XYZ file of C-alpha atoms in Angstrom:
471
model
C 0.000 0.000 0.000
C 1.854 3.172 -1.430
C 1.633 6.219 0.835
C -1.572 8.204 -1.352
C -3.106 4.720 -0.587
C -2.931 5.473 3.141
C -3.294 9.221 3.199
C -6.296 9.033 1.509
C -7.844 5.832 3.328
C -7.469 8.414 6.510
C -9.404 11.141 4.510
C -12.232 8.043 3.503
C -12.464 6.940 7.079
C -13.799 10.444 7.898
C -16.407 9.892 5.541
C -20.086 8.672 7.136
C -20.748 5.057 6.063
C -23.851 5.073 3.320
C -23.229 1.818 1.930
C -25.568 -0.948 2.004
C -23.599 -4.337 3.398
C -20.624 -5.736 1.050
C -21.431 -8.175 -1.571
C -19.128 -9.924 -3.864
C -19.783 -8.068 -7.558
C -21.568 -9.716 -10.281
C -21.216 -8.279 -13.770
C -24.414 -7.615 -14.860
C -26.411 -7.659 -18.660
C -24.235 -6.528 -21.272
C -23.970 -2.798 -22.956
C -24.036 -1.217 -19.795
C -24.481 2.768 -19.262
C -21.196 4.542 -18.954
C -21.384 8.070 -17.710
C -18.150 10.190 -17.267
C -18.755 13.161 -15.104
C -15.051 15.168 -15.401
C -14.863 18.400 -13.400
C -12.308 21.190 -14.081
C -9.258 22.469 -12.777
C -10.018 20.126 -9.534
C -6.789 18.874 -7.295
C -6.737 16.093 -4.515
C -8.215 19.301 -2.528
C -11.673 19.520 -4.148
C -13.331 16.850 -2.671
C -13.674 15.952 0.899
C -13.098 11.954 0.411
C -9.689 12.956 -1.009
C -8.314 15.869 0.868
C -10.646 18.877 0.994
C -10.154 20.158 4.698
C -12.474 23.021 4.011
C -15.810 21.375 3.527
C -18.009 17.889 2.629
C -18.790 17.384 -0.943
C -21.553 14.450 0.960
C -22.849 13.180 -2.806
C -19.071 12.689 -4.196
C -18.144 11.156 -1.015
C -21.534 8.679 -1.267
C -20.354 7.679 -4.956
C -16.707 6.626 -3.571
C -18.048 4.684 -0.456
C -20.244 2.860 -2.356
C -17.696 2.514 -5.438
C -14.315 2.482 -6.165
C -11.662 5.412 -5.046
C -8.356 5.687 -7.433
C -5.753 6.827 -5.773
C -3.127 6.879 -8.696
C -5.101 8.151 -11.484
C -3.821 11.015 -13.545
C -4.871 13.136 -15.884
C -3.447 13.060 -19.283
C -2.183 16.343 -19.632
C -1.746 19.290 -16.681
C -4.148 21.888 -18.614
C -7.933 21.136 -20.390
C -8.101 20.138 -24.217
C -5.137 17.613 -23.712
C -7.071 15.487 -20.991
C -10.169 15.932 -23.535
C -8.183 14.782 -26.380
C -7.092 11.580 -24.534
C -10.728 10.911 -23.136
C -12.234 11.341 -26.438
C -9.566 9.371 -28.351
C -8.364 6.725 -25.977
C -4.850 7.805 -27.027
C -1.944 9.949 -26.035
C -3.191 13.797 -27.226
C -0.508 14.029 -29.127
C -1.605 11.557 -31.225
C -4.677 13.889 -32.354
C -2.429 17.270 -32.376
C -4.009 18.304 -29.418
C -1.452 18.560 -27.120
C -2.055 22.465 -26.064
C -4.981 23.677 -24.863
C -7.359 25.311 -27.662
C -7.054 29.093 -27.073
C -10.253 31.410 -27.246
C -8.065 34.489 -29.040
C -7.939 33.927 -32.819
C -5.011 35.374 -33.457
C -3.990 32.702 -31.485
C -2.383 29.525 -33.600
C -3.901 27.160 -31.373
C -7.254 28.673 -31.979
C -7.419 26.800 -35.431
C -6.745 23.361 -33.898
C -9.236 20.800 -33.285
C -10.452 17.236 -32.728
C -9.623 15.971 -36.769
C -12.571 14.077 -38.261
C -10.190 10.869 -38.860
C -9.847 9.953 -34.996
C -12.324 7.647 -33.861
C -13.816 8.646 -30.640
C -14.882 7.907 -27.576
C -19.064 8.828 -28.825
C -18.665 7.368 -32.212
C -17.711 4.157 -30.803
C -20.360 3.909 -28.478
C -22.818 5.342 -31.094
C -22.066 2.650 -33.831
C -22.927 -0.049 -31.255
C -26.506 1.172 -30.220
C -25.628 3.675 -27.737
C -27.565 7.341 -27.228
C -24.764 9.776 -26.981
C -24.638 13.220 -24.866
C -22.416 15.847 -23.687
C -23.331 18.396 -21.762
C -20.795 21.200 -20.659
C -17.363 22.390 -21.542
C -15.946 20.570 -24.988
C -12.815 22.266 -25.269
C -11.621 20.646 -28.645
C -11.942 23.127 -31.491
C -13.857 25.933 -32.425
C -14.491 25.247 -36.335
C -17.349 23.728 -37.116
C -16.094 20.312 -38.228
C -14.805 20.110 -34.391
C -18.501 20.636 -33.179
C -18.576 17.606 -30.724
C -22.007 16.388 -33.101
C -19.838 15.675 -35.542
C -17.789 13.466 -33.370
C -20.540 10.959 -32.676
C -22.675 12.969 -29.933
C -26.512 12.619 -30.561
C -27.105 16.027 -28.213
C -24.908 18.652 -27.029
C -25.731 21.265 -24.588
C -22.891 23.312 -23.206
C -19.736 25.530 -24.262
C -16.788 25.189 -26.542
C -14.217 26.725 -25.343
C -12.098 26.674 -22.408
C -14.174 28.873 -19.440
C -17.501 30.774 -19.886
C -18.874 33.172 -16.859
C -21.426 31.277 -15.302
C -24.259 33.342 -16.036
C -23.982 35.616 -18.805
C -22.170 32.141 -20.639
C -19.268 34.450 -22.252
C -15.794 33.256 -23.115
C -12.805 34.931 -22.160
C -12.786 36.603 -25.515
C -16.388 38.109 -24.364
C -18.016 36.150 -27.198
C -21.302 34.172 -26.346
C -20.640 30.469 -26.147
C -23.677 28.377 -25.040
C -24.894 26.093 -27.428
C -28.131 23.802 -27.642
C -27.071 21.181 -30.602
C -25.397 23.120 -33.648
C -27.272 25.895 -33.368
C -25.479 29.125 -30.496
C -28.379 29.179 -28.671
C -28.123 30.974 -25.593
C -30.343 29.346 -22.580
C -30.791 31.218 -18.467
C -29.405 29.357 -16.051
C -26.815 29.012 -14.052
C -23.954 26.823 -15.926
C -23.670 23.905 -13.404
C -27.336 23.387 -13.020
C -27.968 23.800 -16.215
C -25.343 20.913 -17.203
C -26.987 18.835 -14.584
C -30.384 19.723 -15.734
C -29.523 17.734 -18.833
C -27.765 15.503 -17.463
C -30.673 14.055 -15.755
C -33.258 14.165 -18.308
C -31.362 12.405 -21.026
C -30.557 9.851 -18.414
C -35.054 9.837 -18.305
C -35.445 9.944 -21.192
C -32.798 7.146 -22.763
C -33.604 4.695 -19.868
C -34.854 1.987 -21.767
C -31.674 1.761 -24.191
C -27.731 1.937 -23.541
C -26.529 5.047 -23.340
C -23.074 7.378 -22.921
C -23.703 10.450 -21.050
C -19.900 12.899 -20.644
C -21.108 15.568 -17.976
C -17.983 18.097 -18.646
C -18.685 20.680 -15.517
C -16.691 24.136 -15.899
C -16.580 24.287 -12.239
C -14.028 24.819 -10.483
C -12.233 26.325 -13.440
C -12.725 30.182 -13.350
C -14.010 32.696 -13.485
C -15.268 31.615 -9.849
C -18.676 32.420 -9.652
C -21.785 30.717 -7.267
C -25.022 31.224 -8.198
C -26.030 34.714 -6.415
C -22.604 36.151 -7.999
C -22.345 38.795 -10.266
C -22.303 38.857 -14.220
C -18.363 39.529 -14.834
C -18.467 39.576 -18.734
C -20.833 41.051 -21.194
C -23.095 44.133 -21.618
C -24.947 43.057 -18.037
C -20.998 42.745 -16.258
C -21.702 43.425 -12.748
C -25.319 42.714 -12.228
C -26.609 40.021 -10.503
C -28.746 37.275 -12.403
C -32.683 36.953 -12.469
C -32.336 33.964 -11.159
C -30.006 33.926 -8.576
C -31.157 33.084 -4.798
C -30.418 35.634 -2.430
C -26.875 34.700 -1.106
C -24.065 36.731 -0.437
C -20.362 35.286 -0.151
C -17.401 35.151 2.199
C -13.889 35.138 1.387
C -13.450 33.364 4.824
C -12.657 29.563 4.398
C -14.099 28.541 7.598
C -17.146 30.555 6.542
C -20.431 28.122 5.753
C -20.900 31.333 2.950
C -17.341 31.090 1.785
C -17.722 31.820 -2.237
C -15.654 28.723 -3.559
C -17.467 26.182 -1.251
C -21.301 27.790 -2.470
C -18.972 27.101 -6.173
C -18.301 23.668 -6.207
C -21.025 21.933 -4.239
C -23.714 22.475 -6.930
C -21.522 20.035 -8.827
C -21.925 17.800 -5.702
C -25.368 18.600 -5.883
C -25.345 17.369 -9.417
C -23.702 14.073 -8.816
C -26.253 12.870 -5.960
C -29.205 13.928 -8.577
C -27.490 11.618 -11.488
C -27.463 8.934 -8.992
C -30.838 9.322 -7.462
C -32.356 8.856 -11.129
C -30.400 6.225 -11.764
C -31.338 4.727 -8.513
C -34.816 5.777 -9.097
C -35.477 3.954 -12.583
C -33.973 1.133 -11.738
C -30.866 1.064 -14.230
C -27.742 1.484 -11.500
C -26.918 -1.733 -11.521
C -26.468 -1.703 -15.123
C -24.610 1.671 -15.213
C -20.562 2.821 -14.442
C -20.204 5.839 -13.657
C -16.789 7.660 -13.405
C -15.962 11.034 -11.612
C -12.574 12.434 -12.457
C -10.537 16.142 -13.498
C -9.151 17.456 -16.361
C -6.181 18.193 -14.476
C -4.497 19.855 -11.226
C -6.085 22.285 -8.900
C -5.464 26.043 -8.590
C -4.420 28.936 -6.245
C -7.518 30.598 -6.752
C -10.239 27.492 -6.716
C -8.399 26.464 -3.549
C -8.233 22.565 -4.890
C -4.907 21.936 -4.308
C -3.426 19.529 -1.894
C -0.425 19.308 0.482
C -0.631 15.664 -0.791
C 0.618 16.611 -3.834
C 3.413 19.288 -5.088
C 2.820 21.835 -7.762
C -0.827 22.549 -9.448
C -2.211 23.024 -12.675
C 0.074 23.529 -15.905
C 2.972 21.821 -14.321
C 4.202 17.792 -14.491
C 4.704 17.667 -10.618
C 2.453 15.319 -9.142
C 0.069 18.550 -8.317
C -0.273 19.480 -11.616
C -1.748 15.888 -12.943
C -2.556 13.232 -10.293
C -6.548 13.893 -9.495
C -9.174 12.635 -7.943
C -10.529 9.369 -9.444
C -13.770 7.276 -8.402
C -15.938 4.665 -10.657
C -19.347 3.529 -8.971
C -21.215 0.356 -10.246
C -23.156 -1.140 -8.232
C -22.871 -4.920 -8.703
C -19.907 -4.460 -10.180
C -17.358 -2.936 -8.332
C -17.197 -3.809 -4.620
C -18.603 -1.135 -2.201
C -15.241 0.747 -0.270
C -12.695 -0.460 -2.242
C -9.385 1.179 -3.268
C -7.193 0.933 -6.161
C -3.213 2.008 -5.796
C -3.087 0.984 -9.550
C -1.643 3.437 -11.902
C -4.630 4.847 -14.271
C -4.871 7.742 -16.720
C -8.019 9.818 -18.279
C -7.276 7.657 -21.847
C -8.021 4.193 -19.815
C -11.567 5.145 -19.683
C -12.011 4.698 -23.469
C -10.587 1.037 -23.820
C -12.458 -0.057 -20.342
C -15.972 1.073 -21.602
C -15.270 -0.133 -24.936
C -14.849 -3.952 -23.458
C -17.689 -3.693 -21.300
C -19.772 -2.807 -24.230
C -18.272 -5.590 -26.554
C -16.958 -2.719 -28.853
C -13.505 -3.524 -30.612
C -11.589 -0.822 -32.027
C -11.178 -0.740 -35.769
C -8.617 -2.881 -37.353
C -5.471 -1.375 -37.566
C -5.652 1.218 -34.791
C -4.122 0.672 -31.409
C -5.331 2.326 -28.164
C -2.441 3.972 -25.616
C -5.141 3.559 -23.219
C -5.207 0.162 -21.078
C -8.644 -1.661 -19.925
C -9.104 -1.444 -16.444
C -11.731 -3.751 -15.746
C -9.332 -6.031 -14.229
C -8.050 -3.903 -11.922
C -11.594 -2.305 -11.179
C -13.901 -5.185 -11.011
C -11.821 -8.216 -9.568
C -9.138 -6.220 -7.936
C -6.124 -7.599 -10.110
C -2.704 -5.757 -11.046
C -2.550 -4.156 -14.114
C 0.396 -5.222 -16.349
C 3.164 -2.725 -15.682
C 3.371 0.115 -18.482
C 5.536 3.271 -18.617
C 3.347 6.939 -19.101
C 4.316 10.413 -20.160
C 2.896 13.621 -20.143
C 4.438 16.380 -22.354
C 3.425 20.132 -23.401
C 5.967 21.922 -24.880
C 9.321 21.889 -23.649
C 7.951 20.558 -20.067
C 6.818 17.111 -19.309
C 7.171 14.056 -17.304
C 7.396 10.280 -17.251
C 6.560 7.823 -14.994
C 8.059 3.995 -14.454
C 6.467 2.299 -11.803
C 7.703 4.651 -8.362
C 10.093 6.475 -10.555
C 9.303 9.356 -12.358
C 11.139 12.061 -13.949
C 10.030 15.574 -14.784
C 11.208 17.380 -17.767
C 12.356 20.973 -18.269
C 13.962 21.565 -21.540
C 17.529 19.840 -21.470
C 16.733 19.294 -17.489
C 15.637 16.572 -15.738
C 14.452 15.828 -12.250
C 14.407 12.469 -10.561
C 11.894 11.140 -7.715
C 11.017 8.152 -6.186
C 7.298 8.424 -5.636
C 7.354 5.189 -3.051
C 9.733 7.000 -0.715
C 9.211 10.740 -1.527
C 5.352 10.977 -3.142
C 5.386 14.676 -2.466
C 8.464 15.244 -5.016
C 10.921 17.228 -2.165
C 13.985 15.413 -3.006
C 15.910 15.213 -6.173
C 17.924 12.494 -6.671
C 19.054 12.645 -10.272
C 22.422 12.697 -9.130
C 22.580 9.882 -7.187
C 21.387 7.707 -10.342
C 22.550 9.361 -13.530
C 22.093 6.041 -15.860
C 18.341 5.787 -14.749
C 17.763 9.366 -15.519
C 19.666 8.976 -19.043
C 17.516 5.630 -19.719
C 14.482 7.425 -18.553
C 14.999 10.743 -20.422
C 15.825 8.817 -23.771
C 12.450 6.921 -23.835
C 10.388 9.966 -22.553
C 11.830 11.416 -25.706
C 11.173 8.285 -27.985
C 7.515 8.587 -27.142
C 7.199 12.196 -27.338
C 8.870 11.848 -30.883
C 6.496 8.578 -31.869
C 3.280 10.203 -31.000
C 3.506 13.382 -32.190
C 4.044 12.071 -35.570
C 0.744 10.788 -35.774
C -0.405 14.715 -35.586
C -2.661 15.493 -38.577
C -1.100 19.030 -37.749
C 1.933 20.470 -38.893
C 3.505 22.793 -36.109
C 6.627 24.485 -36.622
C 9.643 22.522 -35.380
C 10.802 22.320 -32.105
C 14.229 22.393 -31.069
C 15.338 18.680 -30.846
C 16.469 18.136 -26.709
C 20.211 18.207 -25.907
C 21.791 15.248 -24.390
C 19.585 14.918 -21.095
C 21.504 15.647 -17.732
C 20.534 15.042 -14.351
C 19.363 18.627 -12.841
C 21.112 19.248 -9.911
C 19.285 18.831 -6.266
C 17.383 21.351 -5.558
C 15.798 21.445 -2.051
């Protein structure tokens, strides 16, 4: 048991037991429901069954007493569209050119990027085997039209494109309106969270009778950090408060039951305990996986971030990419469990595709890994080395060792006797950072030469070298 194993069985043991007694799991009919519910910008610090010492997130912590809690799952990349890209694809970002995150400015070059219509997603999979397809919320993977997540095998789509929208007014950062209902930019009152959970729980009503795929992409706690009573900070009505909003006024005191980020994130909690109530409710949970995970680290400002882990969002320390990870089933998955097992974002794609009998076209191979093993009968997952990369910055991981990469620099930890990254011991073993550092390159070089993009070239890496300690 590795020591995020431990910490975090201390955090679960604080949460109030709401499971029915512990049965042995029994897989159930085939197809089942998959739902993904991936919040944004959340570190080991936004939920309390992980290590939020600020408040209870009571629904989240239900879904991981009576499911599964993963307490070496990563993210795919440390920023949004990268984690998308390897959710949607089942493959290292890279792969699909979207390695950076999609940027709202067009005189941007990453503005003109997208999800190309030759990868084979996540929706279109589950589409061409029967299933009813939704995403509702943030989609992060191109602005063009041939990006539009209904042409990448989504039935419905009700949400945002881009990376952040203010909650009420539903601007991006570029103060253009981004709230869509299908293809059409369709603007629609609401609050952004409930309004993703809205939908979220009818489609789940109305598609109960047939499989279905349901990707609930919440913009919370990404900012602009806004609850429901706050104020309109973008557009014509910036700094008025919402029709709709209840009357609530905000603290920027964390011990505060009105504190501003708690009244922000726990309408997402609020979310997942109505997803599960339906589900309960018509009958179909035992025939339905659901998964709660981030796009990536937590933030200064959203107050997600964990003395658990070093570093946050954007960066390849643990902070930056190791998130919170649960799967509920009931029947499937044994109530309280825990899973040390190393998992990333792009596992979720191969897992669901077995449990639905789907096999990937000939000819293309997954990066991602089915977990059902390691999830449903508690086996070890065959041992397999990971990267993450943007730009010149990255990291790789074998087994306990990891490096992280800075340009010509790279840093050396063992994550089995230092898991918060404080010591540096390149140094100490020069050959395994030179072994290391030469396949992180390999498969930084591999992948992104499946890019449908062409980027301009970047500088090739010097000989790697050990950095030097740095305490």
């Amino acid at each position: 048991m590795n020591y995020f194993t431990r910490m975090i069985i201390v955090a679960g043991a604080l949460v109030p037991s709401l499971m029915i007694a512990e049965k042995s799991p029994v897989v159930s009919s085939p197809k089942p429901n998959v739902i993904v519910i991936m919040v944004d910008d959340m570190g080991y610090g936004g939920v309390s069954c992980f290590d939020n010492r600020n408040f209870k997130t009571p629904e989240i912590d239900r879904l991981c007493a009576e499911g599964m809690k993963l307490t070496d799952f990563h993210s795919n990349g440390a920023v949004c569209s990268p984690t998308r890209a390897a959710l949607m694809t089942g493959r290292y970002q890279q792969r699909s050119g979207c390695d950076e995150v999609v940027n709202a400015d067009p005189r941007v070059p990453m503005h003109h990027i997208g999800i190309h219509a030759d990868e084979w997603t996540f929706a279109e999979a589950m589409q061409s085997s029967g299933y009813a397809t939704a995403i509702f919320g943030k989609w992060h993977l191109g602005y063009k039209p041939e990006f539009h997540p209904m042409r990448h095998g989504f039935d419905e789509f009700n949400g945002f494109i881009s990376g952040n929208i203010d909650a009420h007014s539903h601007m991006d950062r570029m103060r253009v309106q981004d709230w869509w209902q299908g293809e059409a930019l369709k603007d629609e009152p609401g609050y952004h969270t409930d309004l993703i959970n809205k939908h979220a729980v009818d489609f789940i009503e109305r598609h109960q009778s047939e499989p279905f795929f349901l990707y609930v992409a919440h913009g919370t706690p990404h900012s602009p950090h806004q609850a429901r009573a706050s104020k309109i900070q973008r557009g014509p009505d910036k700094g008025k408060i919402p029709d709709w909003a209840p009357e609530e006024t905000y603290s920027k005191d964390r011990k505060s039951e009105d504190w501003l980020i708690r009244h922000f994130i726990l309408p997402v909690d609020e979310g997942v305990g109505q997803i599960r109530a339906k589900l309960e409710e018509l009958g179909i949970a035992d025939n339905t996986i659901v998964w709660f995970v981030s796009d990536n680290g937590g933030t200064g400002g959203n107050f997600t971030t964990s003395p658990l882990t070093k570093g946050n969002k954007s960066q390849f320390y643990e902070g930056g990419h190791r998130v919170p990870g649960i799967v509920w089933a009931p029947g499937r998955v044994t109530p309280g469990s825990v899973s040390d097992e190393l998992m990333l974002t792009f596992d979720i794609m191969p897992t669901s595709l077995d449990m639905s009998g789907i096999e990937a076209p000939e000819g293309l191979e997954l990066d991602g890994v089915n977990l059902a093993g390691a999830i449903f009968k508690n086996e070890s997952l065959p041992h397999k080395i990971r990267f993450w990369n943007m730009g010149s910055k990255g990291a790789l991981r074998d087994g306990h060792w990891k490096i992280v990469v800075s340009g010509s620099e790279s840093l050396l930890f063992d994550l089995e006797a230092d898991p918060r990254e404080t010591k540096n011991i390149a140094t100490q073993y020069p050959e395994r950072v030179t072994e290391m550092r030469r396949v992180y390159d390999a498969m930084l070089e591999e992948t992104i030469a499946d890019s449908p993009y062409t980027k301009p070239e970047k500088p090739k890496s010097k000989a790697s070298k050990p950095a030097k300690k740095k305490n």
